[in-house]
XYZ file of C-alpha atoms in Angstrom:
674
model
C -15.249 -76.069 -99.905
C -16.986 -76.459 -103.263
C -19.236 -79.489 -103.641
C -19.965 -81.373 -106.815
C -23.402 -82.371 -108.102
C -25.051 -82.648 -111.531
C -26.483 -79.529 -113.100
C -30.130 -79.007 -112.208
C -29.856 -80.799 -108.852
C -28.220 -78.094 -106.763
C -30.064 -76.926 -103.629
C -30.995 -73.253 -103.472
C -32.380 -70.842 -100.862
C -34.272 -69.031 -103.635
C -37.588 -70.854 -103.450
C -40.820 -70.227 -105.341
C -42.368 -68.358 -102.405
C -39.507 -65.854 -102.520
C -39.949 -65.508 -106.278
C -43.676 -64.843 -105.872
C -43.199 -62.344 -103.050
C -41.005 -60.174 -105.262
C -42.872 -60.493 -108.548
C -43.577 -57.132 -110.179
C -42.243 -53.651 -109.491
C -43.379 -50.143 -108.516
C -45.248 -48.407 -111.308
C -46.941 -45.122 -112.264
C -44.789 -42.877 -110.124
C -46.028 -39.296 -109.771
C -45.667 -36.143 -107.676
C -48.424 -34.479 -105.656
C -46.970 -31.234 -104.379
C -43.764 -32.351 -102.696
C -44.971 -35.914 -102.111
C -44.351 -39.017 -104.192
C -47.116 -41.508 -104.997
C -47.073 -44.768 -106.961
C -48.630 -48.217 -107.206
C -46.959 -51.355 -105.928
C -47.736 -55.076 -106.386
C -49.096 -57.196 -103.550
C -48.940 -60.850 -104.685
C -49.684 -62.052 -101.152
C -52.884 -59.942 -101.113
C -54.533 -61.557 -104.105
C -52.321 -59.731 -106.584
C -53.804 -56.289 -105.953
C -51.937 -53.037 -106.660
C -51.532 -50.878 -103.561
C -51.417 -47.085 -103.747
C -48.289 -45.855 -101.961
C -47.402 -42.462 -100.481
C -44.071 -41.003 -99.415
C -44.027 -37.774 -97.391
C -42.443 -34.655 -98.840
C -39.517 -34.806 -96.416
C -38.739 -38.356 -97.572
C -38.528 -39.545 -94.007
C -40.148 -42.679 -92.715
C -41.297 -45.622 -94.774
C -43.773 -45.238 -97.613
C -47.338 -45.985 -96.541
C -50.137 -47.854 -98.298
C -53.027 -45.418 -98.530
C -55.913 -47.829 -99.145
C -56.463 -51.135 -97.338
C -57.370 -54.385 -99.114
C -59.315 -55.112 -101.200
C -58.832 -51.731 -102.941
C -56.901 -52.494 -106.125
C -55.603 -49.394 -107.929
C -55.613 -50.604 -111.493
C -57.778 -50.328 -114.603
C -58.545 -52.341 -117.722
C -58.466 -49.702 -120.452
C -57.119 -51.487 -123.572
C -57.024 -54.480 -121.142
C -53.372 -53.806 -120.306
C -54.493 -50.771 -118.337
C -52.699 -47.521 -117.726
C -52.096 -44.702 -115.290
C -54.749 -45.359 -112.611
C -54.466 -42.318 -110.346
C -53.907 -38.577 -110.163
C -53.556 -36.103 -107.324
C -53.508 -32.428 -106.519
C -52.256 -30.652 -103.376
C -54.706 -28.514 -101.376
C -52.599 -26.875 -98.692
C -53.526 -27.716 -95.112
C -56.355 -29.978 -96.212
C -53.887 -32.426 -97.709
C -54.036 -33.878 -101.208
C -57.065 -34.930 -103.197
C -56.472 -38.240 -104.981
C -58.576 -39.829 -107.701
C -58.051 -43.455 -108.700
C -59.606 -46.389 -110.526
C -60.469 -49.591 -108.672
C -60.036 -52.866 -110.525
C -63.113 -54.577 -109.087
C -65.711 -52.286 -110.679
C -63.512 -50.021 -112.870
C -65.104 -46.931 -111.360
C -63.258 -43.705 -110.720
C -63.057 -42.756 -107.026
C -61.860 -39.791 -105.001
C -60.238 -39.975 -101.593
C -58.934 -37.358 -99.155
C -56.322 -39.298 -97.146
C -55.741 -36.490 -94.637
C -59.402 -35.849 -93.865
C -59.895 -35.738 -90.064
C -62.701 -38.275 -90.178
C -60.676 -40.709 -92.291
C -63.160 -40.400 -95.153
C -63.587 -43.497 -97.280
C -63.238 -43.279 -101.058
C -66.318 -41.919 -102.807
C -67.377 -42.880 -106.304
C -67.121 -40.299 -109.076
C -68.471 -42.398 -111.952
C -71.457 -44.722 -112.330
C -71.480 -48.474 -112.239
C -71.175 -50.077 -115.654
C -74.332 -50.974 -117.502
C -72.793 -53.350 -120.069
C -71.553 -56.835 -119.157
C -67.860 -57.094 -118.238
C -67.254 -53.462 -117.459
C -69.036 -51.005 -119.716
C -67.215 -47.907 -118.430
C -63.479 -47.701 -117.827
C -61.300 -44.717 -116.999
C -57.568 -44.123 -117.408
C -54.735 -41.570 -117.372
C -56.512 -38.956 -115.226
C -55.532 -35.309 -114.728
C -57.214 -33.186 -112.065
C -58.289 -29.724 -113.252
C -58.971 -27.796 -110.008
C -60.175 -24.652 -111.805
C -63.104 -26.600 -113.230
C -63.527 -28.965 -110.290
C -63.127 -31.872 -112.735
C -60.847 -34.751 -113.577
C -60.050 -35.222 -117.276
C -59.166 -38.689 -118.531
C -59.569 -41.366 -121.176
C -63.020 -42.933 -121.214
C -63.414 -46.410 -122.692
C -67.110 -47.208 -123.061
C -68.466 -50.546 -124.237
C -71.531 -50.248 -126.428
C -72.280 -53.949 -126.820
C -71.359 -57.422 -125.630
C -68.465 -57.998 -128.043
C -64.853 -57.157 -127.132
C -64.584 -54.653 -130.003
C -67.954 -52.958 -129.516
C -66.736 -49.815 -127.806
C -65.730 -46.188 -128.139
C -62.879 -44.157 -126.636
C -62.654 -40.422 -126.038
C -61.412 -37.766 -123.639
C -63.931 -37.005 -120.918
C -64.350 -34.658 -117.963
C -65.764 -36.072 -114.727
C -67.044 -33.696 -112.003
C -65.286 -34.043 -108.660
C -68.499 -33.449 -106.721
C -69.622 -37.045 -107.340
C -72.719 -36.097 -109.328
C -71.739 -38.371 -112.241
C -71.785 -41.376 -109.914
C -75.563 -41.275 -110.212
C -75.939 -39.659 -113.628
C -73.828 -40.675 -116.639
C -75.036 -37.523 -118.411
C -72.951 -35.441 -116.002
C -69.782 -36.699 -117.704
C -68.669 -34.122 -120.290
C -67.264 -35.519 -123.510
C -64.303 -33.361 -124.507
C -63.628 -35.044 -127.842
C -65.578 -37.146 -130.275
C -64.981 -40.861 -130.638
C -63.545 -40.754 -134.162
C -60.146 -41.957 -132.889
C -60.099 -45.622 -131.922
C -57.299 -45.173 -129.385
C -55.913 -42.221 -127.498
C -53.762 -41.337 -124.535
C -54.828 -39.081 -121.710
C -54.861 -35.284 -121.818
C -51.765 -33.179 -121.163
C -52.498 -29.587 -120.142
C -49.989 -26.849 -120.927
C -48.516 -24.954 -117.955
C -50.861 -21.995 -118.546
C -53.862 -24.320 -118.892
C -54.749 -22.916 -122.323
C -53.780 -25.851 -124.511
C -54.284 -29.587 -124.467
C -52.256 -32.320 -126.185
C -52.823 -36.038 -126.621
C -51.869 -38.924 -128.911
C -54.269 -40.915 -131.102
C -54.164 -43.846 -133.518
C -56.529 -46.185 -135.319
C -56.841 -49.759 -136.496
C -54.986 -51.509 -138.022
C -51.956 -49.589 -136.718
C -50.399 -50.371 -133.381
C -48.920 -47.392 -131.518
C -45.379 -48.366 -132.545
C -46.483 -48.264 -136.209
C -48.030 -44.814 -136.539
C -49.721 -42.302 -134.234
C -50.888 -38.674 -134.431
C -50.288 -35.865 -131.949
C -53.354 -33.665 -131.518
C -53.588 -30.283 -129.806
C -56.502 -27.978 -129.033
C -57.186 -24.697 -127.267
C -59.031 -24.864 -123.940
C -61.804 -22.281 -123.465
C -62.715 -20.710 -120.122
C -65.673 -23.095 -119.963
C -63.389 -26.094 -120.380
C -64.341 -27.000 -123.939
C -61.866 -27.688 -126.742
C -61.518 -25.641 -129.904
C -59.012 -25.314 -132.739
C -58.216 -28.995 -132.982
C -55.121 -29.645 -135.073
C -52.612 -32.405 -135.819
C -49.060 -31.247 -135.129
C -46.941 -34.402 -135.499
C -46.973 -38.079 -136.331
C -48.450 -39.990 -139.236
C -49.010 -43.411 -140.729
C -45.295 -44.245 -140.648
C -44.243 -42.229 -137.597
C -44.720 -43.421 -134.047
C -45.003 -40.729 -131.373
C -45.440 -42.389 -127.978
C -45.299 -39.462 -125.548
C -46.120 -35.752 -125.673
C -45.457 -33.314 -122.809
C -45.563 -29.547 -122.498
C -42.308 -27.854 -121.551
C -42.477 -25.004 -119.083
C -41.880 -22.478 -121.900
C -45.082 -23.624 -123.634
C -43.451 -25.653 -126.399
C -44.472 -29.274 -126.919
C -41.921 -32.064 -126.497
C -42.507 -35.414 -128.183
C -40.787 -38.790 -128.510
C -40.936 -39.666 -132.224
C -39.293 -42.378 -134.322
C -39.305 -40.296 -137.527
C -35.526 -40.858 -137.734
C -35.862 -44.616 -137.253
C -35.208 -44.252 -133.522
C -37.485 -42.839 -130.820
C -35.792 -39.474 -130.235
C -36.925 -36.262 -128.558
C -38.232 -33.363 -130.627
C -39.690 -29.923 -129.888
C -42.699 -28.327 -131.589
C -43.700 -24.642 -131.438
C -47.463 -25.122 -131.188
C -48.169 -21.392 -130.853
C -46.450 -20.783 -134.195
C -48.458 -23.598 -135.764
C -51.654 -21.960 -134.511
C -50.566 -18.729 -136.244
C -50.414 -20.646 -139.505
C -46.641 -20.773 -139.734
C -44.885 -23.742 -141.308
C -43.634 -25.506 -138.193
C -41.382 -28.547 -138.185
C -40.368 -30.667 -135.234
C -36.825 -29.837 -134.105
C -34.640 -32.773 -132.962
C -33.154 -32.133 -129.531
C -30.560 -34.893 -129.288
C -30.434 -36.989 -132.472
C -28.895 -40.369 -131.735
C -29.244 -43.958 -132.852
C -30.690 -44.735 -129.449
C -34.192 -45.200 -128.102
C -35.525 -42.429 -125.875
C -38.861 -44.267 -125.505
C -40.543 -47.589 -126.286
C -43.900 -48.981 -127.358
C -47.160 -47.965 -125.709
C -48.444 -51.086 -123.963
C -49.900 -49.151 -121.030
C -51.383 -45.680 -121.360
C -49.657 -43.000 -119.328
C -46.083 -44.265 -119.332
C -43.474 -41.525 -119.091
C -40.044 -41.877 -120.688
C -39.135 -38.203 -120.360
C -40.151 -35.331 -118.092
C -39.519 -31.580 -118.529
C -38.015 -29.673 -115.591
C -38.950 -26.096 -114.591
C -35.455 -24.847 -115.477
C -35.796 -25.969 -119.100
C -33.801 -29.195 -118.822
C -35.401 -32.526 -119.676
C -34.984 -35.760 -117.740
C -35.060 -38.590 -120.237
C -34.436 -42.289 -120.577
C -32.254 -43.422 -123.472
C -30.056 -46.234 -124.745
C -29.734 -49.275 -127.015
C -31.066 -52.517 -125.583
C -31.324 -50.798 -122.184
C -32.504 -47.443 -120.890
C -30.642 -45.288 -118.414
C -31.639 -41.899 -117.033
C -29.984 -38.781 -118.359
C -30.545 -35.028 -118.152
C -30.747 -33.235 -121.491
C -30.069 -29.578 -122.197
C -32.376 -29.056 -125.191
C -30.539 -25.886 -126.212
C -27.132 -27.531 -126.621
C -28.085 -31.201 -127.057
C -25.776 -32.140 -124.181
C -26.956 -35.280 -122.370
C -25.469 -36.204 -118.980
C -26.218 -39.630 -117.506
C -27.119 -40.343 -113.908
C -24.358 -41.746 -111.728
C -25.032 -44.962 -109.869
C -25.281 -48.731 -110.272
C -28.648 -48.746 -112.048
C -28.628 -49.967 -115.648
C -32.355 -50.041 -116.427
C -34.950 -47.348 -115.691
C -38.683 -47.892 -116.136
C -40.987 -45.521 -118.041
C -42.133 -43.859 -114.837
C -40.645 -40.446 -114.049
C -41.766 -37.757 -111.608
C -40.419 -34.214 -111.194
C -40.385 -32.062 -108.064
C -38.541 -28.769 -108.716
C -35.003 -29.781 -109.743
C -35.377 -33.372 -108.545
C -36.291 -36.305 -110.781
C -37.504 -39.585 -109.383
C -37.736 -42.875 -111.245
C -37.865 -46.653 -110.892
C -34.468 -48.233 -111.483
C -32.849 -51.661 -111.288
C -29.673 -53.514 -112.234
C -28.481 -57.123 -112.635
C -27.663 -57.064 -108.904
C -30.631 -55.115 -107.570
C -34.401 -55.185 -107.921
C -36.478 -52.110 -108.793
C -35.962 -49.186 -106.426
C -37.411 -45.690 -106.318
C -34.434 -43.437 -106.925
C -34.190 -39.644 -106.755
C -31.727 -37.596 -108.806
C -30.954 -34.032 -107.760
C -30.138 -32.404 -111.097
C -28.360 -29.486 -109.389
C -25.784 -31.652 -107.657
C -25.903 -34.900 -109.628
C -26.439 -36.827 -106.375
C -28.746 -39.839 -106.291
C -30.660 -41.289 -103.377
C -32.843 -44.384 -102.934
C -36.109 -43.123 -101.447
C -38.282 -46.244 -101.272
C -38.644 -49.882 -102.306
C -35.001 -50.223 -101.376
C -33.447 -53.433 -102.648
C -32.863 -56.033 -99.987
C -30.903 -59.234 -100.384
C -33.248 -61.857 -98.959
C -30.610 -64.450 -99.748
C -26.855 -64.207 -100.105
C -26.263 -62.356 -103.445
C -23.660 -64.994 -104.218
C -26.642 -67.007 -105.497
C -27.519 -64.383 -108.115
C -26.541 -65.162 -111.709
C -23.790 -63.329 -113.552
C -25.376 -62.316 -116.879
C -23.603 -61.848 -120.174
C -24.720 -59.449 -122.908
C -24.214 -61.201 -126.225
C -24.960 -60.776 -129.911
C -25.584 -63.932 -131.922
C -25.745 -64.510 -135.664
C -28.990 -65.710 -137.163
C -30.132 -66.675 -140.656
C -28.823 -64.405 -143.417
C -26.183 -63.136 -140.995
C -28.626 -60.998 -139.010
C -27.789 -59.930 -135.468
C -29.727 -61.357 -132.531
C -29.447 -59.742 -129.122
C -29.627 -61.868 -125.975
C -28.779 -62.038 -122.285
C -27.127 -65.266 -121.157
C -27.376 -66.374 -117.524
C -25.101 -69.394 -116.922
C -25.807 -71.723 -113.992
C -24.283 -70.251 -110.866
C -23.968 -71.433 -107.263
C -21.422 -70.342 -104.622
C -21.027 -73.863 -103.226
C -21.648 -76.248 -106.110
C -20.112 -77.127 -109.431
C -20.986 -79.879 -111.887
C -18.860 -82.952 -112.613
C -16.090 -82.393 -115.124
C -17.274 -82.672 -118.702
C -20.988 -82.241 -117.968
C -22.808 -79.561 -119.946
C -25.710 -77.703 -118.312
C -29.342 -77.677 -119.392
C -30.596 -74.318 -120.661
C -34.013 -72.716 -121.017
C -34.577 -70.131 -123.750
C -36.827 -67.399 -122.345
C -39.055 -65.593 -124.846
C -40.464 -62.210 -123.844
C -44.039 -61.178 -124.533
C -45.270 -58.445 -126.790
C -43.813 -59.347 -129.228
C -43.029 -55.623 -129.650
C -41.212 -55.420 -126.336
C -37.918 -56.631 -124.878
C -36.355 -58.424 -121.923
C -34.523 -55.990 -119.591
C -31.203 -56.912 -117.989
C -32.204 -56.700 -114.319
C -32.187 -58.918 -111.269
C -35.037 -61.390 -111.646
C -35.429 -63.901 -108.843
C -37.287 -66.237 -111.155
C -34.195 -66.462 -113.335
C -32.069 -66.900 -110.224
C -34.438 -69.683 -109.087
C -33.304 -71.754 -112.077
C -29.661 -70.681 -112.423
C -28.959 -71.319 -108.734
C -30.214 -74.874 -109.255
C -27.916 -75.446 -112.205
C -30.189 -74.593 -115.171
C -29.008 -71.807 -117.464
C -31.284 -69.159 -118.958
C -30.995 -67.394 -122.315
C -33.251 -64.350 -122.727
C -33.573 -63.572 -126.429
C -34.461 -60.135 -127.760
C -35.336 -61.564 -131.146
C -35.959 -59.538 -134.295
C -39.072 -57.463 -133.638
C -37.999 -56.451 -130.140
C -37.844 -52.828 -129.067
C -34.649 -51.127 -127.982
C -32.725 -51.421 -131.247
C -34.494 -49.039 -133.618
C -37.432 -49.299 -136.013
C -35.569 -51.396 -138.594
C -34.941 -54.097 -135.983
C -38.596 -53.917 -134.891
C -39.788 -54.240 -138.459
C -37.978 -57.559 -138.968
C -41.083 -59.211 -137.564
C -43.524 -57.601 -139.978
C -45.475 -60.473 -141.569
C -42.781 -62.788 -140.141
C -44.227 -63.665 -136.734
C -43.759 -67.368 -136.180
C -40.721 -67.283 -138.482
C -38.144 -64.690 -137.371
C -38.873 -65.104 -133.652
C -38.711 -68.902 -133.916
C -35.538 -68.814 -136.021
C -33.777 -66.316 -133.763
C -34.501 -68.265 -130.578
C -33.409 -71.495 -132.244
C -30.205 -69.837 -133.511
C -29.276 -68.778 -129.967
C -30.038 -72.261 -128.606
C -28.053 -73.993 -131.351
C -25.074 -71.670 -130.890
C -24.986 -72.278 -127.147
C -24.970 -76.013 -127.848
C -22.389 -75.855 -130.634
C -19.936 -73.773 -128.619
C -20.158 -76.119 -125.635
C -22.052 -73.747 -123.348
C -25.254 -75.816 -123.168
C -26.152 -79.477 -123.403
C -27.759 -79.936 -126.852
C -29.943 -82.743 -125.491
C -31.285 -80.612 -122.627
C -32.601 -77.409 -124.141
C -36.019 -76.003 -123.263
C -38.077 -73.044 -124.428
C -40.556 -71.041 -122.393
C -42.589 -67.835 -122.600
C -45.897 -66.162 -121.868
C -48.412 -64.371 -124.104
C -46.560 -63.657 -127.366
C -43.673 -65.549 -125.772
C -46.087 -68.444 -125.281
C -46.879 -68.239 -128.983
C -43.189 -68.416 -129.925
C -42.639 -71.292 -127.504
C -45.550 -73.254 -128.964
C -44.576 -72.352 -132.523
C -41.028 -73.524 -131.802
C -42.365 -76.959 -130.846
C -44.425 -77.174 -134.040
C -42.229 -75.413 -136.619
C -39.784 -77.245 -138.896
C -37.420 -74.287 -138.354
C -36.779 -75.441 -134.779
C -37.251 -79.178 -135.248
C -35.083 -81.199 -132.893
C -33.781 -78.191 -130.953
C -35.835 -78.383 -127.753
C -36.398 -81.266 -125.385
C -39.453 -79.638 -123.772
C -41.350 -76.374 -123.477
C -43.409 -74.270 -121.069
C -46.222 -72.368 -122.765
C -48.029 -69.728 -120.697
C -51.288 -67.891 -121.608
C -50.453 -68.214 -125.308
C -51.889 -67.456 -128.724
C -52.251 -70.817 -130.455
C -54.790 -70.203 -133.235
C -54.156 -67.135 -135.377
C -57.469 -67.369 -137.225
C -59.455 -67.536 -134.015
C -57.509 -64.624 -132.564
C -58.107 -62.539 -135.690
C -61.815 -63.364 -135.779
C -62.849 -62.142 -132.348
C -61.019 -64.210 -129.722
C -59.127 -61.284 -128.251
C -59.591 -57.715 -127.080
C -59.909 -54.607 -129.197
C -56.390 -53.213 -128.746
C -54.699 -56.150 -130.497
C -57.611 -57.275 -132.670
C -55.823 -56.054 -135.840
C -52.251 -56.643 -134.654
C -51.884 -59.736 -136.833
C -52.260 -57.652 -140.000
C -48.722 -56.390 -139.451
C -47.350 -59.502 -137.718
C -48.701 -62.049 -140.202
C -50.548 -60.237 -142.995
C -54.124 -59.323 -143.934
C -56.283 -62.348 -143.134
C -58.284 -62.249 -146.380
C -55.092 -62.360 -148.458
C -52.906 -64.635 -146.316
C -55.332 -67.052 -144.669
C -53.164 -70.043 -145.588
C -50.278 -68.393 -143.736
C -52.437 -68.067 -140.630
C -53.143 -71.787 -140.657
C -49.621 -72.811 -141.611
C -47.995 -70.967 -138.715
C -50.558 -71.670 -135.990
C -49.449 -74.220 -133.375
C -53.052 -75.462 -133.362
C -52.673 -76.756 -136.906
C -49.140 -78.004 -136.258
C -50.025 -79.887 -133.093
C -49.260 -83.184 -134.841
C -45.598 -82.098 -134.959
C -45.275 -81.812 -131.168
C -43.087 -84.684 -130.003
C -41.614 -83.414 -126.720
C -43.132 -82.890 -123.255
C -44.744 -79.547 -122.572
C -46.439 -77.627 -119.790
C -49.408 -75.377 -120.611
C -50.354 -72.651 -118.115
C -53.490 -70.530 -118.476
C -55.532 -67.981 -116.524
C -59.233 -68.745 -116.756
C -60.177 -65.051 -116.717
C -57.865 -64.171 -119.602
C -59.660 -62.145 -122.298
C -56.486 -61.374 -124.273
C -55.446 -64.974 -124.897
C -58.574 -66.889 -123.847
C -58.586 -70.463 -122.470
C -60.555 -71.717 -125.474
C -57.364 -71.671 -127.559
C -55.600 -73.939 -125.068
C -58.571 -76.265 -125.019
C -58.572 -76.641 -128.807
C -54.823 -77.240 -128.848
C -55.098 -79.938 -126.179
C -57.807 -81.702 -128.192
C -55.371 -81.946 -131.103
C -52.538 -83.252 -128.899
C -54.639 -85.710 -126.901
C -53.917 -89.333 -127.635
C -50.684 -88.679 -129.529
C -48.513 -90.019 -126.710
C -46.869 -86.686 -125.927
C -46.378 -86.136 -122.157
C -47.997 -82.865 -121.108
C -49.788 -81.068 -118.291
C -52.394 -78.316 -118.370
C -52.733 -76.058 -115.336
C -55.618 -73.590 -115.365
C -55.746 -70.857 -112.716
C -59.060 -69.502 -111.473
C -59.132 -65.775 -110.848
C -56.081 -65.105 -113.025
C -56.143 -63.116 -116.230
C -53.335 -62.420 -118.669
C -50.278 -63.118 -116.534
C -50.287 -64.378 -112.978
C -50.467 -61.938 -110.063
C -51.400 -64.068 -107.057
C -48.643 -65.558 -104.951
C -50.100 -69.090 -104.959
C -50.450 -69.062 -108.756
C -46.871 -67.893 -109.241
C -45.542 -70.531 -106.853
C -47.399 -73.326 -108.608
C -46.316 -72.143 -112.060
C -42.625 -71.853 -111.132
C -42.484 -75.209 -109.349
C -44.364 -76.940 -112.167
C -41.894 -75.625 -114.706
C -38.980 -76.974 -112.664
C -40.822 -80.287 -112.352
C -41.106 -80.460 -116.148
C -37.356 -79.956 -116.477
C -36.643 -82.458 -113.731
C -38.650 -85.168 -115.464
C -37.494 -84.334 -118.995
C -33.800 -83.906 -118.225
C -33.591 -86.857 -115.829
C -32.785 -84.767 -112.765
C -33.171 -86.041 -109.220
C -34.951 -83.626 -106.869
C -37.347 -84.130 -103.989
C -37.915 -80.532 -102.915
C -40.798 -79.605 -105.258
C -44.221 -81.097 -106.019
C -44.201 -83.262 -109.123
C -46.502 -82.167 -111.915
C -48.221 -85.151 -113.531
C -47.549 -85.416 -117.244
C -50.331 -87.245 -119.032
C -50.434 -88.598 -122.572
């Protein structure tokens, strides 16, 4: 029998510990011979990433290869990238190289060695404070007994004093004692680059590069070179890309042609380039393989992501879609694209190929991320690992709605709406539910429509969630992304407010109980929404996590190199638009904050450093606005440790409980000071 209780007071079996235990998903999936390897989050083990292995026969559970505290992750461009590579060696088992987060060194390990050999270092300890040498996106080259990868080398103490290049590290460990043993394959004239991609015959190399002030979704260049017998590069040329064309992935097909994901059409679509013909001096143009107003890729936030993967038979496994990405198999000769059968609606940029089989990481609104195999010969799919389990009755999961709202000037705004949902409780007749507007990070990113226990934590208690893919988000073409150019703090704020207002006006949400929350760029939008006249009076409170709060400070050295020029496109050139930087910054609008807020920050965050929070709090102090500041030791940009996640989630609910006048006694109360 259904019970009745006010929204926001319902009991729920989805507690913060359950949320924390299932935070994150498998990542960086790859094949080593017939085996599958990937990294997996371990919130309960200090937030480390474990390296996982699944046997070629697919039988038995996947095994963690390295015990704690090994943490297979790197800090290249701070967001990191592909941290491991492997090669099969017959009866001796695979050789695996990986980066460890603690010291950022590159290591090698032979997991099947009879003596259980421990990992051995391949690169030297850093000589510059805070990690002078970092390695990413490795590829093992057995013929040369080397691993080729991106090298990020700090040359000074500042966050932008560094160089990046492609480098070759000997597998014999000699570079662990002698930095001079590392061969530099390219110069450091490109500020950013992805890792090397060797052609099937080993004679050509391809990679992607870009420079400040462009971000990789603005404009990149595809470079190729010939590989000599000695392993040096010659005949460097640029075969695709440009200042206004974003190429985010390049892979060699088995016939020797180069496949790329380019947004030259306004959408990231797949194209093919005849590099051999270009080397002969012929006029070569990229050939579209399946032109559609859909995205076959997304922005490079982590180096080494893989949205498509060529198969030996000439077909191409590829993600594609609008506002979501599913897995399909493309015949590049005919342009025919056949989607994978199954319940999964969102596939991550992590694909691996073994013969005719493609494996990826997939989820849906009813299932968390699973490792799924598609047999392209039969069309059959199979969950291989990380199988979704319902740790509570799925009746407690929310039932999302895909909606399009209308914003200022009639523009479309895409959003996912998660109404409050509980199998045993309803609210009293006539009561409208509180809602929290969730703002994704990036901002050049998007919120996927997948099962998220943190969303279910709130909806099962009677608090609705609205995830807004505001103008500037990926997934809807370049024109939609470009809405945010020089409009950050305007379009994102207006779009979120338009969704909130519409929900209130149509009777879906209680207009007096609306909240906004987000982390990183989402923290910026949340803070800007509490200080901008464009959202005045919309929100009753806000949760602001590891945010940007002072645009000038961020532009003048208070962030890492990757995003140090990002504001030139998001806001404008600082020298010409300095007044705009001050006008939009929550720091300088702190006097307009009138509602309670929660501020969450990792003390080790170098992307959005704690100093910005501290300055903002100084401006708010003494103004009579209830607020709490929770700083987490050992956490960087985003929270990875189970205890941190639990405290953050429960504190957010406590803010809503106090602000919305809810009665609960099942969570610790966060003290709001004035």
